[in-house]
mmCIF file of C-alpha atoms in Angstrom:
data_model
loop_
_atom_site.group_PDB
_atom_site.id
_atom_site.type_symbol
_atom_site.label_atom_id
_atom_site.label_comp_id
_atom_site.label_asym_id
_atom_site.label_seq_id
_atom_site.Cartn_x
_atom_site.Cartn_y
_atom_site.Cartn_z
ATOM 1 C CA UNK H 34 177.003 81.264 101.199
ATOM 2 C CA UNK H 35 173.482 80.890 99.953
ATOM 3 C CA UNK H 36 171.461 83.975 99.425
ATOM 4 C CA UNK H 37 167.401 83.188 98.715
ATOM 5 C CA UNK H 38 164.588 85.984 98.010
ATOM 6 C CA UNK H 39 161.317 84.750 98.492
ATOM 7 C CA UNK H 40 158.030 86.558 96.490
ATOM 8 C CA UNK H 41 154.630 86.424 95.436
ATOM 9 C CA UNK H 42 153.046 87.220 98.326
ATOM 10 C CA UNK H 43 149.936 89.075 98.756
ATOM 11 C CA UNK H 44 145.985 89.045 100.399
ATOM 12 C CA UNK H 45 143.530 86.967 98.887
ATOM 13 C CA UNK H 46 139.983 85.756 99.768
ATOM 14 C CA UNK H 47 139.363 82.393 101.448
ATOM 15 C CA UNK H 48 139.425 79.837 98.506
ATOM 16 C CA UNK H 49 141.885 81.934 96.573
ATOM 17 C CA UNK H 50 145.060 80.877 95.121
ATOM 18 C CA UNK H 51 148.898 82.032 94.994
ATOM 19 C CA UNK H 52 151.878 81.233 94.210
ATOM 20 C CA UNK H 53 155.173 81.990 95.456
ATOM 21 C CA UNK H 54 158.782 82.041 94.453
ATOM 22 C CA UNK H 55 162.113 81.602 95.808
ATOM 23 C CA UNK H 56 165.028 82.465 93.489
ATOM 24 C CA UNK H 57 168.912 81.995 94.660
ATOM 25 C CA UNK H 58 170.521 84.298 94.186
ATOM 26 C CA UNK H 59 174.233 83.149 95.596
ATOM 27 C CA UNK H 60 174.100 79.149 95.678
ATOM 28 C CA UNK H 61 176.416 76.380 96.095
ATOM 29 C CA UNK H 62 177.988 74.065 93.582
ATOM 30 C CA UNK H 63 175.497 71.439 95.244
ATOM 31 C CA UNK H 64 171.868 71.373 96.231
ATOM 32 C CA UNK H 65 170.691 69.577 98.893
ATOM 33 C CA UNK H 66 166.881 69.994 100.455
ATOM 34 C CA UNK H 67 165.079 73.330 99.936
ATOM 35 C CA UNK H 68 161.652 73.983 101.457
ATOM 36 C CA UNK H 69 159.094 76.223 102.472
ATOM 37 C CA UNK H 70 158.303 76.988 106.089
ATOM 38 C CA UNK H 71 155.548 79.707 107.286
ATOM 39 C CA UNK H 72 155.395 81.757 111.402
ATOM 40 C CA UNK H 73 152.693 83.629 112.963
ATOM 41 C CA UNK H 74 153.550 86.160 115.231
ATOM 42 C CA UNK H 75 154.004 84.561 118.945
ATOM 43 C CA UNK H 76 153.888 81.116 117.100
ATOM 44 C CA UNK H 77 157.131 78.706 116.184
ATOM 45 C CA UNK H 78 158.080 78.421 112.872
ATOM 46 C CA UNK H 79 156.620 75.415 110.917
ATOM 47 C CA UNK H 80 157.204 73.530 107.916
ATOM 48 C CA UNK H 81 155.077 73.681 105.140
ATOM 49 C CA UNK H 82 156.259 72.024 102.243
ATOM 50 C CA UNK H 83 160.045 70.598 101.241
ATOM 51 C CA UNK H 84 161.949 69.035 98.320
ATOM 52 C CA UNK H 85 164.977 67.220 97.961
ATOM 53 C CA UNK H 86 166.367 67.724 94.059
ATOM 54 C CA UNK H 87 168.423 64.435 93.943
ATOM 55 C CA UNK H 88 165.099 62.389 93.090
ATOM 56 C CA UNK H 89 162.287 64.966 93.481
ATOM 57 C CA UNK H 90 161.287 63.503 96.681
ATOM 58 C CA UNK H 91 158.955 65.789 98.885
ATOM 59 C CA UNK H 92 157.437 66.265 102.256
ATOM 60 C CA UNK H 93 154.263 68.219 103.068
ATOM 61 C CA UNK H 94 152.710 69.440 106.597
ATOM 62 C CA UNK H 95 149.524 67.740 106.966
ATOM 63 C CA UNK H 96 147.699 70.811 106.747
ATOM 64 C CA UNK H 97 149.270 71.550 103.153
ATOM 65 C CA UNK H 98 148.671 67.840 101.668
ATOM 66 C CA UNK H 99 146.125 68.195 98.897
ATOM 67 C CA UNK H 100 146.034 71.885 98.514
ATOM 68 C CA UNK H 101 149.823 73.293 98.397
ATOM 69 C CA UNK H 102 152.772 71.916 95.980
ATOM 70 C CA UNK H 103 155.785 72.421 96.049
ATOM 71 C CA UNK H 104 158.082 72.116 92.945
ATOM 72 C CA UNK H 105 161.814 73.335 91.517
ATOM 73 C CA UNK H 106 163.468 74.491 88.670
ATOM 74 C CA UNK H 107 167.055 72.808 89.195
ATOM 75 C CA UNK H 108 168.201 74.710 86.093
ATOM 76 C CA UNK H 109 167.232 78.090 87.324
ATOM 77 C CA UNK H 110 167.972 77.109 91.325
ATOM 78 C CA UNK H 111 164.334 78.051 91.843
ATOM 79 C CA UNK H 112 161.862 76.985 94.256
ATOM 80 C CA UNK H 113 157.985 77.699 93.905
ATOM 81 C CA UNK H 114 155.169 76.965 95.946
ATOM 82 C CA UNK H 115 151.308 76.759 94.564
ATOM 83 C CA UNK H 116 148.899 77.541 97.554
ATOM 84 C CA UNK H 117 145.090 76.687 96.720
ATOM 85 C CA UNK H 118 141.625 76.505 98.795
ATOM 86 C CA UNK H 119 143.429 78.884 101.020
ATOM 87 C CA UNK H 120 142.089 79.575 104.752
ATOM 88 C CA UNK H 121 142.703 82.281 106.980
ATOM 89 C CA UNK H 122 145.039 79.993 109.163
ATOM 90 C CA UNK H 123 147.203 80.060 106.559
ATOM 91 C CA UNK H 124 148.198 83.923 106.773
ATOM 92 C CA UNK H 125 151.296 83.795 107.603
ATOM 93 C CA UNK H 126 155.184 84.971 106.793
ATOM 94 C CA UNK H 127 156.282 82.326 104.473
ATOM 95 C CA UNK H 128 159.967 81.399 104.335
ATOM 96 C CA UNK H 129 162.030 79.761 101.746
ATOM 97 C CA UNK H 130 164.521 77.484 103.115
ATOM 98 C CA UNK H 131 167.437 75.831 101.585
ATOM 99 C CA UNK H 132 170.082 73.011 102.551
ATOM 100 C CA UNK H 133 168.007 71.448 104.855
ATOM 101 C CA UNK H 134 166.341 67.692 105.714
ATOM 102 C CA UNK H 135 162.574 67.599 104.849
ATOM 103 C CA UNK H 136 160.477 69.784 107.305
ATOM 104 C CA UNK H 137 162.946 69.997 110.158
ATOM 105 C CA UNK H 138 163.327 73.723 110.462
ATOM 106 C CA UNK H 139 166.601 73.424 112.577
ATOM 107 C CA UNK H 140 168.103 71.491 110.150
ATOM 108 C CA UNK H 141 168.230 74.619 107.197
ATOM 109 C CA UNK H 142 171.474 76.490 106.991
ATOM 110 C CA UNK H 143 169.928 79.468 104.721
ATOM 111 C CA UNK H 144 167.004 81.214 104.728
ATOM 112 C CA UNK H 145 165.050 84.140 103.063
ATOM 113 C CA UNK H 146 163.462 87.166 104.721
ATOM 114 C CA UNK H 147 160.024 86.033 104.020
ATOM 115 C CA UNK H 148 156.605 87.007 101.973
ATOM 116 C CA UNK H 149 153.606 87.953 103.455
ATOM 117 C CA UNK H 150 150.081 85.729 102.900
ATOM 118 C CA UNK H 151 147.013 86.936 104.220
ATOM 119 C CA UNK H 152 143.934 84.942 103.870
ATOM 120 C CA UNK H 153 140.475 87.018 104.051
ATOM 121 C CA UNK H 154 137.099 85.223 105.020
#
């Protein structure tokens, strides 16, 4: 059983930054993909960003290329992710995912309740 607890949420103005955590806090003896996926009410879930910790390799949404990254602390089993130039499109609930393949969001076994990001214009 994997147990992840997303934070750092919050509101910011358009152009603002944050950053947000996802700590483990029950994990398993060996990690595979972890990402981070965001959902708009009435909307699907989506990925966002995504990194597998065998070689560091990652995966971004289009949308987040250039402006989000994504990064993890094997030693700690913890997963951040830096959001810059931020838009109000991108307020959303923003999940931490883990022991999954890239952005496929069926493919994630274990996932966190969420943090909120609003974006103000």
């Amino acid at each position: 059983q994997v147990v992840l607890e997303e934070s750092g949420g919050g509101s910011v103005q358009a152009g603002g930054s944050l950053r947000l955590f996802c700590t483990a806090t029950r994990y398993p003896d060996r990690w595979q993909a972890m990402g981070w996926f965001r959902q708009v009410p009435g909307k699907e879930r989506e990925g966002v960003a995504a990194i597998r910790p065998g070689d560091g390799r990652t995966w971004y949404a289009d949308f987040a290329k250039g402006r989000f990254a994504i990064s993890r602390d094997n030693a700690r089993n913890t997963l951040s992710l830096q959001l810059n130039a931020l838009r109000p499109e991108d307020t959303a609930v923003y999940y931490c995912a883990a022991q999954g393949l890239a952005l496929d969001v069926q493919s994630y076994n274990y996932w966190g309740h969420g943090t909120q990001v609003t974006v103000t214009s």
